[in-house]
Amino acid sequence: MAEVADRVTRVAADLIESAAAEGARQSRSAKQQLDHWARVGRAVSSHHTAARRRVEAVLAGEADPSSLNPEEGVVFNAEISAAVEEHLARADYGTMLAASGVTTVALDDDGRIVQYRPDGTSVVLDDTSS
């Protein structure tokens, strides 16, 4: 099998932190731990047993979660947790709230508190960076 070179990839900060902590316990670097988790996840996801089909049916809304045994429930919960985290990472809440007419406040890149209005305007509320 030909060796595939590593590629530069962005990884969520919380995963890097968890991988560093777990990797230290397992005598692995954070990268090695992430690689390990990815390989285990790939194997579990691609293993189409009856248990995996039951979990997929529940995820698709075709079966009730109470039909899963405890081990299947762990996989189901992990799938849901990963999906929620992925959705949260992609969501642009400022845009969604502005579309609903909601004014928001957030820190800008300079650490200032900025009010963002639904009409697209913004105003710095706390300019302590000066």
Short mmCIF file of N, CA, C and O in Angstrom, two decimals:
data_model
loop_
_atom_site.label_atom_id
_atom_site.label_comp_id
_atom_site.label_asym_id
_atom_site.label_seq_id
_atom_site.Cartn_x
_atom_site.Cartn_y
_atom_site.Cartn_z
N MET A 1 0.85 -1.18 0.00
CA MET A 1 0.00 0.00 0.00
C MET A 1 0.90 1.24 0.00
O MET A 1 1.83 1.34 0.78
N ALA A 2 0.61 2.18 -0.88
CA ALA A 2 1.40 3.40 -0.97
C ALA A 2 1.16 4.27 0.25
O ALA A 2 0.05 4.34 0.77
N GLU A 3 2.22 4.93 0.71
CA GLU A 3 2.10 5.81 1.87
C GLU A 3 1.47 7.13 1.43
O GLU A 3 1.86 7.71 0.43
N VAL A 4 0.50 7.58 2.18
CA VAL A 4 -0.17 8.84 1.89
C VAL A 4 0.39 9.89 2.83
O VAL A 4 0.46 9.69 4.04
N ALA A 5 0.80 11.02 2.25
CA ALA A 5 1.36 12.11 3.07
C ALA A 5 0.25 12.77 3.88
O ALA A 5 -0.89 12.84 3.46
N ASP A 6 0.62 13.24 5.08
CA ASP A 6 -0.33 13.99 5.90
C ASP A 6 -0.69 15.28 5.19
O ASP A 6 0.12 15.85 4.46
N ARG A 7 -1.90 15.74 5.40
CA ARG A 7 -2.36 17.00 4.84
C ARG A 7 -2.66 17.95 5.98
O ARG A 7 -3.09 17.54 7.05
N VAL A 8 -2.46 19.23 5.72
CA VAL A 8 -2.81 20.24 6.71
C VAL A 8 -4.33 20.29 6.79
O VAL A 8 -5.01 20.43 5.78
N THR A 9 -4.85 20.15 7.99
CA THR A 9 -6.30 20.11 8.20
C THR A 9 -6.63 20.90 9.44
O THR A 9 -5.92 20.84 10.44
N ARG A 10 -7.74 21.64 9.38
CA ARG A 10 -8.19 22.36 10.57
C ARG A 10 -9.03 21.41 11.41
O ARG A 10 -9.87 20.70 10.90
N VAL A 11 -8.78 21.43 12.71
CA VAL A 11 -9.50 20.57 13.65
C VAL A 11 -10.03 21.46 14.76
O VAL A 11 -9.34 22.38 15.21
N ALA A 12 -11.24 21.19 15.21
CA ALA A 12 -11.85 21.97 16.28
C ALA A 12 -10.96 21.97 17.52
O ALA A 12 -10.39 20.93 17.89
N ALA A 13 -10.85 23.13 18.15
CA ALA A 13 -9.97 23.29 19.31
C ALA A 13 -10.33 22.33 20.44
O ALA A 13 -9.44 21.79 21.11
N ASP A 14 -11.62 22.09 20.66
CA ASP A 14 -12.01 21.19 21.75
C ASP A 14 -11.53 19.76 21.48
O ASP A 14 -11.16 19.04 22.42
N LEU A 15 -11.49 19.36 20.21
CA LEU A 15 -11.00 18.02 19.90
C LEU A 15 -9.49 17.92 20.11
O LEU A 15 -8.99 16.92 20.61
N ILE A 16 -8.77 18.99 19.75
CA ILE A 16 -7.32 19.00 19.98
C ILE A 16 -7.03 18.90 21.47
O ILE A 16 -6.16 18.12 21.90
N GLU A 17 -7.75 19.67 22.27
CA GLU A 17 -7.54 19.64 23.72
C GLU A 17 -7.85 18.27 24.30
O GLU A 17 -7.09 17.74 25.12
N SER A 18 -8.96 17.69 23.88
CA SER A 18 -9.32 16.35 24.36
C SER A 18 -8.30 15.32 23.91
O SER A 18 -7.93 14.42 24.68
N ALA A 19 -7.84 15.44 22.66
CA ALA A 19 -6.86 14.49 22.14
C ALA A 19 -5.53 14.62 22.88
O ALA A 19 -4.87 13.61 23.15
N ALA A 20 -5.14 15.84 23.21
CA ALA A 20 -3.90 16.03 23.96
C ALA A 20 -3.99 15.38 25.34
O ALA A 20 -3.06 14.69 25.78
N ALA A 21 -5.14 15.57 26.00
CA ALA A 21 -5.31 14.99 27.34
C ALA A 21 -5.36 13.47 27.28
O ALA A 21 -4.66 12.78 28.04
N GLU A 22 -6.17 12.92 26.37
CA GLU A 22 -6.27 11.47 26.26
C GLU A 22 -4.99 10.88 25.71
O GLU A 22 -4.54 9.81 26.16
N GLY A 23 -4.37 11.57 24.77
CA GLY A 23 -3.10 11.09 24.21
C GLY A 23 -2.02 10.97 25.27
O GLY A 23 -1.24 10.02 25.26
N ALA A 24 -1.98 11.93 26.19
CA ALA A 24 -0.99 11.87 27.27
C ALA A 24 -1.20 10.61 28.11
O ALA A 24 -0.24 9.96 28.53
N ARG A 25 -2.46 10.25 28.35
CA ARG A 25 -2.75 9.04 29.13
C ARG A 25 -2.38 7.78 28.35
O ARG A 25 -2.09 6.74 28.95
N GLN A 26 -2.43 7.86 27.01
CA GLN A 26 -2.18 6.68 26.17
C GLN A 26 -0.78 6.68 25.56
O GLN A 26 -0.50 5.89 24.67
N SER A 27 0.07 7.63 25.99
CA SER A 27 1.43 7.79 25.44
C SER A 27 1.40 8.05 23.94
O SER A 27 2.17 7.47 23.17
N ARG A 28 0.48 8.92 23.53
CA ARG A 28 0.37 9.35 22.13
C ARG A 28 0.38 10.87 22.09
O ARG A 28 -0.04 11.53 23.03
N SER A 29 0.81 11.41 20.96
CA SER A 29 0.70 12.85 20.75
C SER A 29 -0.77 13.16 20.45
O SER A 29 -1.58 12.24 20.20
N ALA A 30 -1.13 14.43 20.47
CA ALA A 30 -2.51 14.82 20.13
C ALA A 30 -2.85 14.35 18.72
O ALA A 30 -3.94 13.82 18.48
N LYS A 31 -1.93 14.51 17.78
CA LYS A 31 -2.17 14.06 16.39
C LYS A 31 -2.37 12.55 16.34
O LYS A 31 -3.28 12.05 15.68
N GLN A 32 -1.51 11.81 17.04
CA GLN A 32 -1.66 10.36 17.06
C GLN A 32 -3.00 9.95 17.66
O GLN A 32 -3.64 9.01 17.18
N GLN A 33 -3.45 10.66 18.69
CA GLN A 33 -4.73 10.34 19.32
C GLN A 33 -5.88 10.64 18.37
O GLN A 33 -6.81 9.85 18.25
N LEU A 34 -5.81 11.79 17.68
CA LEU A 34 -6.85 12.11 16.69
C LEU A 34 -6.89 11.06 15.58
O LEU A 34 -7.97 10.63 15.16
N ASP A 35 -5.71 10.65 15.11
CA ASP A 35 -5.64 9.61 14.08
C ASP A 35 -6.28 8.32 14.60
O ASP A 35 -7.05 7.65 13.89
N HIS A 36 -5.98 7.96 15.84
CA HIS A 36 -6.54 6.75 16.45
C HIS A 36 -8.07 6.84 16.50
O HIS A 36 -8.77 5.91 16.09
N TRP A 37 -8.57 7.96 17.03
CA TRP A 37 -10.02 8.13 17.11
C TRP A 37 -10.67 8.07 15.73
O TRP A 37 -11.73 7.47 15.57
N ALA A 38 -10.04 8.69 14.75
CA ALA A 38 -10.60 8.68 13.39
C ALA A 38 -10.65 7.26 12.84
O ALA A 38 -11.64 6.86 12.22
N ARG A 39 -9.61 6.49 13.06
CA ARG A 39 -9.59 5.11 12.56
C ARG A 39 -10.64 4.25 13.26
O ARG A 39 -11.32 3.44 12.63
N VAL A 40 -10.76 4.41 14.58
CA VAL A 40 -11.78 3.66 15.31
C VAL A 40 -13.18 4.07 14.83
O VAL A 40 -14.03 3.22 14.55
N GLY A 41 -13.40 5.37 14.69
CA GLY A 41 -14.70 5.85 14.21
C GLY A 41 -15.01 5.35 12.82
O GLY A 41 -16.14 4.96 12.51
N ARG A 42 -14.00 5.35 11.94
CA ARG A 42 -14.20 4.85 10.57
C ARG A 42 -14.59 3.38 10.60
O ARG A 42 -15.52 2.96 9.90
N ALA A 43 -13.91 2.60 11.43
CA ALA A 43 -14.21 1.18 11.51
C ALA A 43 -15.63 0.94 12.03
O ALA A 43 -16.37 0.11 11.50
N VAL A 44 -16.00 1.68 13.06
CA VAL A 44 -17.34 1.52 13.64
C VAL A 44 -18.40 1.96 12.63
O VAL A 44 -19.40 1.28 12.43
N SER A 45 -18.18 3.10 11.98
CA SER A 45 -19.16 3.63 11.04
C SER A 45 -19.34 2.74 9.82
O SER A 45 -20.42 2.66 9.26
N SER A 46 -18.28 2.07 9.40
CA SER A 46 -18.37 1.27 8.18
C SER A 46 -18.78 -0.18 8.46
O SER A 46 -19.05 -0.94 7.55
N HIS A 47 -18.85 -0.55 9.72
CA HIS A 47 -19.22 -1.91 10.10
C HIS A 47 -20.74 -2.01 10.15
O HIS A 47 -21.37 -1.56 11.10
N HIS A 48 -21.33 -2.59 9.12
CA HIS A 48 -22.79 -2.62 9.01
C HIS A 48 -23.37 -3.89 9.61
O HIS A 48 -23.82 -4.79 8.92
N THR A 49 -23.36 -3.93 10.91
CA THR A 49 -23.98 -5.03 11.63
C THR A 49 -25.45 -4.71 11.84
O THR A 49 -25.91 -3.60 11.55
N ALA A 50 -26.16 -5.67 12.38
CA ALA A 50 -27.57 -5.43 12.71
C ALA A 50 -27.67 -4.29 13.72
O ALA A 50 -28.58 -3.45 13.64
N ALA A 51 -26.72 -4.23 14.66
CA ALA A 51 -26.74 -3.16 15.67
C ALA A 51 -26.56 -1.81 15.00
O ALA A 51 -27.26 -0.84 15.34
N ARG A 52 -25.64 -1.72 14.05
CA ARG A 52 -25.41 -0.45 13.35
C ARG A 52 -26.66 -0.05 12.55
O ARG A 52 -27.03 1.11 12.51
N ARG A 53 -27.30 -1.01 11.93
CA ARG A 53 -28.53 -0.71 11.18
C ARG A 53 -29.64 -0.21 12.11
O ARG A 53 -30.40 0.67 11.74
N ARG A 54 -29.72 -0.76 13.33
CA ARG A 54 -30.72 -0.27 14.29
C ARG A 54 -30.42 1.16 14.69
O ARG A 54 -31.33 2.00 14.77
N VAL A 55 -29.16 1.48 14.95
CA VAL A 55 -28.78 2.85 15.30
C VAL A 55 -29.10 3.79 14.14
O VAL A 55 -29.67 4.87 14.35
N GLU A 56 -28.77 3.39 12.91
CA GLU A 56 -29.06 4.24 11.75
C GLU A 56 -30.57 4.44 11.56
O GLU A 56 -31.00 5.53 11.18
N ALA A 57 -31.37 3.42 11.87
CA ALA A 57 -32.82 3.55 11.77
C ALA A 57 -33.34 4.57 12.77
O ALA A 57 -34.21 5.39 12.46
N VAL A 58 -32.80 4.56 13.98
CA VAL A 58 -33.21 5.53 15.00
C VAL A 58 -32.77 6.93 14.57
O VAL A 58 -33.53 7.90 14.68
N LEU A 59 -31.54 7.06 14.07
CA LEU A 59 -31.05 8.36 13.60
C LEU A 59 -31.92 8.92 12.48
O LEU A 59 -32.13 10.13 12.38
N ALA A 60 -32.44 8.05 11.64
CA ALA A 60 -33.29 8.47 10.52
C ALA A 60 -34.74 8.70 10.95
O ALA A 60 -35.57 9.10 10.15
N GLY A 61 -35.04 8.44 12.23
CA GLY A 61 -36.40 8.64 12.73
C GLY A 61 -37.34 7.50 12.38
O GLY A 61 -38.56 7.63 12.49
N GLU A 62 -36.78 6.38 11.96
CA GLU A 62 -37.59 5.23 11.55
C GLU A 62 -37.82 4.23 12.69
O GLU A 62 -38.54 3.26 12.52
N ALA A 63 -37.19 4.46 13.82
CA ALA A 63 -37.34 3.58 14.98
C ALA A 63 -37.22 4.42 16.24
O ALA A 63 -36.70 5.53 16.22
N ASP A 64 -37.71 3.88 17.33
CA ASP A 64 -37.70 4.58 18.61
C ASP A 64 -36.37 4.36 19.33
O ASP A 64 -35.87 3.23 19.36
N PRO A 65 -35.78 5.42 19.90
CA PRO A 65 -34.51 5.24 20.62
C PRO A 65 -34.58 4.20 21.74
O PRO A 65 -33.58 3.57 22.05
N SER A 66 -35.75 4.01 22.32
CA SER A 66 -35.87 3.03 23.40
C SER A 66 -35.68 1.59 22.90
O SER A 66 -35.52 0.68 23.70
N SER A 67 -35.67 1.39 21.58
CA SER A 67 -35.46 0.05 21.02
C SER A 67 -33.99 -0.36 21.02
O SER A 67 -33.67 -1.51 20.78
N LEU A 68 -33.11 0.59 21.32
CA LEU A 68 -31.67 0.30 21.31
C LEU A 68 -31.22 -0.29 22.64
O LEU A 68 -31.71 0.10 23.70
N ASN A 69 -30.26 -1.21 22.57
CA ASN A 69 -29.69 -1.72 23.82
C ASN A 69 -28.68 -0.68 24.33
O ASN A 69 -28.39 0.29 23.64
N PRO A 70 -28.16 -0.84 25.54
CA PRO A 70 -27.26 0.18 26.10
C PRO A 70 -26.04 0.51 25.23
O PRO A 70 -25.68 1.68 25.09
N GLU A 71 -25.42 -0.50 24.63
CA GLU A 71 -24.26 -0.24 23.78
C GLU A 71 -24.65 0.54 22.53
O GLU A 71 -23.95 1.46 22.11
N GLU A 72 -25.78 0.18 21.93
CA GLU A 72 -26.27 0.92 20.75
C GLU A 72 -26.65 2.34 21.15
O GLU A 72 -26.43 3.27 20.38
N GLY A 73 -27.17 2.49 22.36
CA GLY A 73 -27.52 3.82 22.85
C GLY A 73 -26.31 4.72 22.96
O GLY A 73 -26.38 5.92 22.66
N VAL A 74 -25.16 4.16 23.36
CA VAL A 74 -23.93 4.94 23.44
C VAL A 74 -23.53 5.44 22.05
O VAL A 74 -23.18 6.61 21.87
N VAL A 75 -23.62 4.58 21.04
CA VAL A 75 -23.28 4.97 19.67
C VAL A 75 -24.28 6.01 19.17
O VAL A 75 -23.88 7.02 18.57
N PHE A 76 -25.55 5.81 19.43
CA PHE A 76 -26.58 6.77 19.03
C PHE A 76 -26.30 8.14 19.65
O PHE A 76 -26.31 9.16 18.96
N ASN A 77 -26.04 8.16 20.96
CA ASN A 77 -25.76 9.43 21.64
C ASN A 77 -24.51 10.11 21.09
O ASN A 77 -24.47 11.33 20.93
N ALA A 78 -23.48 9.33 20.76
CA ALA A 78 -22.25 9.88 20.18
C ALA A 78 -22.53 10.49 18.81
O ALA A 78 -22.03 11.56 18.48
N GLU A 79 -23.35 9.81 18.01
CA GLU A 79 -23.71 10.33 16.68
C GLU A 79 -24.49 11.64 16.80
O GLU A 79 -24.22 12.60 16.08
N ILE A 80 -25.43 11.69 17.73
CA ILE A 80 -26.22 12.91 17.94
C ILE A 80 -25.32 14.04 18.43
O ILE A 80 -25.39 15.17 17.94
N SER A 81 -24.47 13.75 19.39
CA SER A 81 -23.57 14.77 19.93
C SER A 81 -22.67 15.34 18.84
O SER A 81 -22.48 16.55 18.73
N ALA A 82 -22.10 14.47 18.01
CA ALA A 82 -21.23 14.93 16.93
C ALA A 82 -22.00 15.78 15.93
O ALA A 82 -21.51 16.82 15.48
N ALA A 83 -23.23 15.37 15.60
CA ALA A 83 -24.04 16.14 14.65
C ALA A 83 -24.38 17.52 15.20
O ALA A 83 -24.32 18.52 14.47
N VAL A 84 -24.72 17.60 16.48
CA VAL A 84 -25.03 18.89 17.10
C VAL A 84 -23.80 19.79 17.09
O VAL A 84 -23.88 20.97 16.72
N GLU A 85 -22.66 19.25 17.49
CA GLU A 85 -21.43 20.05 17.51
C GLU A 85 -21.06 20.54 16.12
O GLU A 85 -20.64 21.69 15.94
N GLU A 86 -21.22 19.69 15.10
CA GLU A 86 -20.92 20.10 13.73
C GLU A 86 -21.87 21.21 13.28
O GLU A 86 -21.45 22.17 12.64
N HIS A 87 -23.13 21.08 13.61
CA HIS A 87 -24.12 22.11 13.23
C HIS A 87 -23.81 23.44 13.93
O HIS A 87 -23.86 24.49 13.30
N LEU A 88 -23.50 23.37 15.21
CA LEU A 88 -23.18 24.59 15.95
C LEU A 88 -21.95 25.29 15.38
O LEU A 88 -21.90 26.52 15.32
N ALA A 89 -20.97 24.51 14.97
CA ALA A 89 -19.74 25.10 14.42
C ALA A 89 -19.99 25.80 13.09
O ALA A 89 -19.31 26.77 12.76
N ARG A 90 -20.97 25.33 12.32
CA ARG A 90 -21.26 25.92 11.00
C ARG A 90 -22.27 27.05 11.05
O ARG A 90 -22.36 27.84 10.12
N ALA A 91 -23.05 27.14 12.10
CA ALA A 91 -24.15 28.10 12.16
C ALA A 91 -23.63 29.53 12.31
O ALA A 91 -22.69 29.78 13.05
N ASP A 92 -24.25 30.45 11.60
CA ASP A 92 -23.94 31.88 11.72
C ASP A 92 -25.11 32.52 12.45
O ASP A 92 -26.06 33.00 11.84
N TYR A 93 -25.01 32.50 13.77
CA TYR A 93 -26.13 32.96 14.59
C TYR A 93 -26.37 34.45 14.46
O TYR A 93 -27.51 34.90 14.54
N GLY A 94 -25.32 35.23 14.24
CA GLY A 94 -25.50 36.67 14.05
C GLY A 94 -26.40 36.97 12.87
O GLY A 94 -27.32 37.78 12.96
N THR A 95 -26.16 36.30 11.76
CA THR A 95 -26.98 36.49 10.56
C THR A 95 -28.41 36.01 10.79
O THR A 95 -29.37 36.69 10.41
N MET A 96 -28.55 34.86 11.43
CA MET A 96 -29.89 34.32 11.68
C MET A 96 -30.69 35.25 12.60
O MET A 96 -31.86 35.51 12.36
N LEU A 97 -30.04 35.76 13.65
CA LEU A 97 -30.74 36.64 14.58
C LEU A 97 -31.06 37.98 13.92
O LEU A 97 -32.15 38.52 14.11
N ALA A 98 -30.14 38.51 13.12
CA ALA A 98 -30.41 39.77 12.42
C ALA A 98 -31.60 39.61 11.48
O ALA A 98 -32.44 40.52 11.39
N ALA A 99 -31.70 38.49 10.80
CA ALA A 99 -32.83 38.24 9.90
C ALA A 99 -34.14 38.20 10.67
O ALA A 99 -35.20 38.48 10.11
N SER A 100 -34.07 37.89 11.96
CA SER A 100 -35.27 37.85 12.80
C SER A 100 -35.50 39.18 13.51
O SER A 100 -36.38 39.29 14.35
N GLY A 101 -34.66 40.18 13.21
CA GLY A 101 -34.83 41.50 13.81
C GLY A 101 -34.21 41.65 15.18
O GLY A 101 -34.53 42.58 15.92
N VAL A 102 -33.28 40.78 15.53
CA VAL A 102 -32.68 40.81 16.86
C VAL A 102 -31.33 41.54 16.80
O VAL A 102 -30.50 41.27 15.93
N THR A 103 -31.11 42.45 17.73
CA THR A 103 -29.83 43.13 17.88
C THR A 103 -28.95 42.27 18.78
O THR A 103 -29.41 41.75 19.80
N THR A 104 -27.69 42.10 18.40
CA THR A 104 -26.78 41.27 19.19
C THR A 104 -25.55 42.09 19.59
O THR A 104 -25.29 43.14 19.02
N VAL A 105 -24.83 41.59 20.56
CA VAL A 105 -23.54 42.17 20.93
C VAL A 105 -22.51 41.04 20.95
O VAL A 105 -22.83 39.89 21.25
N ALA A 106 -21.27 41.40 20.60
CA ALA A 106 -20.20 40.42 20.57
C ALA A 106 -18.87 41.15 20.66
O ALA A 106 -18.81 42.37 20.48
N LEU A 107 -17.83 40.41 20.96
CA LEU A 107 -16.49 40.97 20.95
C LEU A 107 -15.96 40.94 19.53
O LEU A 107 -16.11 39.94 18.83
N ASP A 108 -15.33 42.04 19.10
CA ASP A 108 -14.71 42.03 17.78
C ASP A 108 -13.28 41.52 17.91
O ASP A 108 -12.84 41.11 19.00
N ASP A 109 -12.55 41.50 16.81
CA ASP A 109 -11.18 40.97 16.82
C ASP A 109 -10.24 41.76 17.72
O ASP A 109 -9.18 41.25 18.10
N ASP A 110 -10.61 43.00 18.04
CA ASP A 110 -9.78 43.83 18.92
C ASP A 110 -10.21 43.76 20.37
O ASP A 110 -9.71 44.51 21.20
N GLY A 111 -11.19 42.90 20.70
CA GLY A 111 -11.64 42.74 22.07
C GLY A 111 -12.65 43.78 22.54
O GLY A 111 -12.92 43.89 23.73
N ARG A 112 -13.20 44.54 21.59
CA ARG A 112 -14.18 45.57 21.95
C ARG A 112 -15.58 44.98 21.90
O ARG A 112 -15.86 44.09 21.10
N ILE A 113 -16.47 45.48 22.74
CA ILE A 113 -17.87 45.07 22.71
C ILE A 113 -18.56 45.88 21.63
O ILE A 113 -18.55 47.11 21.65
N VAL A 114 -19.16 45.17 20.68
CA VAL A 114 -19.80 45.81 19.54
C VAL A 114 -21.25 45.37 19.46
O VAL A 114 -21.57 44.19 19.62
N GLN A 115 -22.13 46.35 19.22
CA GLN A 115 -23.55 46.06 19.02
C GLN A 115 -23.79 45.94 17.51
O GLN A 115 -23.42 46.82 16.74
N TYR A 116 -24.39 44.82 17.10
CA TYR A 116 -24.71 44.58 15.70
C TYR A 116 -26.22 44.65 15.54
O TYR A 116 -26.95 43.90 16.18
N ARG A 117 -26.66 45.57 14.69
CA ARG A 117 -28.09 45.81 14.51
C ARG A 117 -28.62 45.04 13.30
O ARG A 117 -27.87 44.78 12.35
N PRO A 118 -29.91 44.73 13.31
CA PRO A 118 -30.50 43.97 12.20
C PRO A 118 -30.36 44.66 10.84
O PRO A 118 -30.34 43.99 9.81
N ASP A 119 -30.23 46.00 10.83
CA ASP A 119 -30.11 46.70 9.55
C ASP A 119 -28.69 46.64 8.98
O ASP A 119 -28.40 47.22 7.94
N GLY A 120 -27.78 45.94 9.66
CA GLY A 120 -26.41 45.79 9.18
C GLY A 120 -25.43 46.78 9.76
O GLY A 120 -24.23 46.66 9.53
N THR A 121 -25.91 47.76 10.50
CA THR A 121 -25.01 48.73 11.12
C THR A 121 -24.49 48.17 12.44
O THR A 121 -25.08 47.25 13.02
N SER A 122 -23.39 48.74 12.90
CA SER A 122 -22.84 48.32 14.19
C SER A 122 -22.25 49.53 14.88
O SER A 122 -21.91 50.54 14.25
N VAL A 123 -22.13 49.42 16.20
CA VAL A 123 -21.53 50.49 16.98
C VAL A 123 -20.71 49.87 18.11
O VAL A 123 -21.13 48.86 18.71
N VAL A 124 -19.52 50.43 18.32
CA VAL A 124 -18.68 49.95 19.41
C VAL A 124 -19.24 50.50 20.71
O VAL A 124 -19.44 51.70 20.87
N LEU A 125 -19.55 49.59 21.65
CA LEU A 125 -20.13 50.00 22.92
C LEU A 125 -19.06 50.22 23.99
O LEU A 125 -19.23 51.03 24.88
N ASP A 126 -17.98 49.47 23.91
CA ASP A 126 -16.95 49.53 24.94
C ASP A 126 -15.59 49.48 24.25
O ASP A 126 -15.13 48.41 23.88
N ASP A 127 -14.99 50.63 24.07
CA ASP A 127 -13.70 50.68 23.40
C ASP A 127 -12.61 50.85 24.42
O ASP A 127 -12.06 51.92 24.62
N THR A 128 -12.27 49.74 25.10
CA THR A 128 -11.20 49.77 26.11
C THR A 128 -9.87 49.37 25.51
O THR A 128 -8.89 49.26 26.22
N SER A 129 -9.83 49.15 24.18
CA SER A 129 -8.58 48.72 23.55
C SER A 129 -7.63 49.88 23.34
O SER A 129 -6.47 49.67 23.04
N SER A 130 -8.09 51.14 23.46
CA SER A 130 -7.25 52.29 23.20
C SER A 130 -6.33 52.57 24.37
O SER A 130 -6.61 52.38 25.47
#
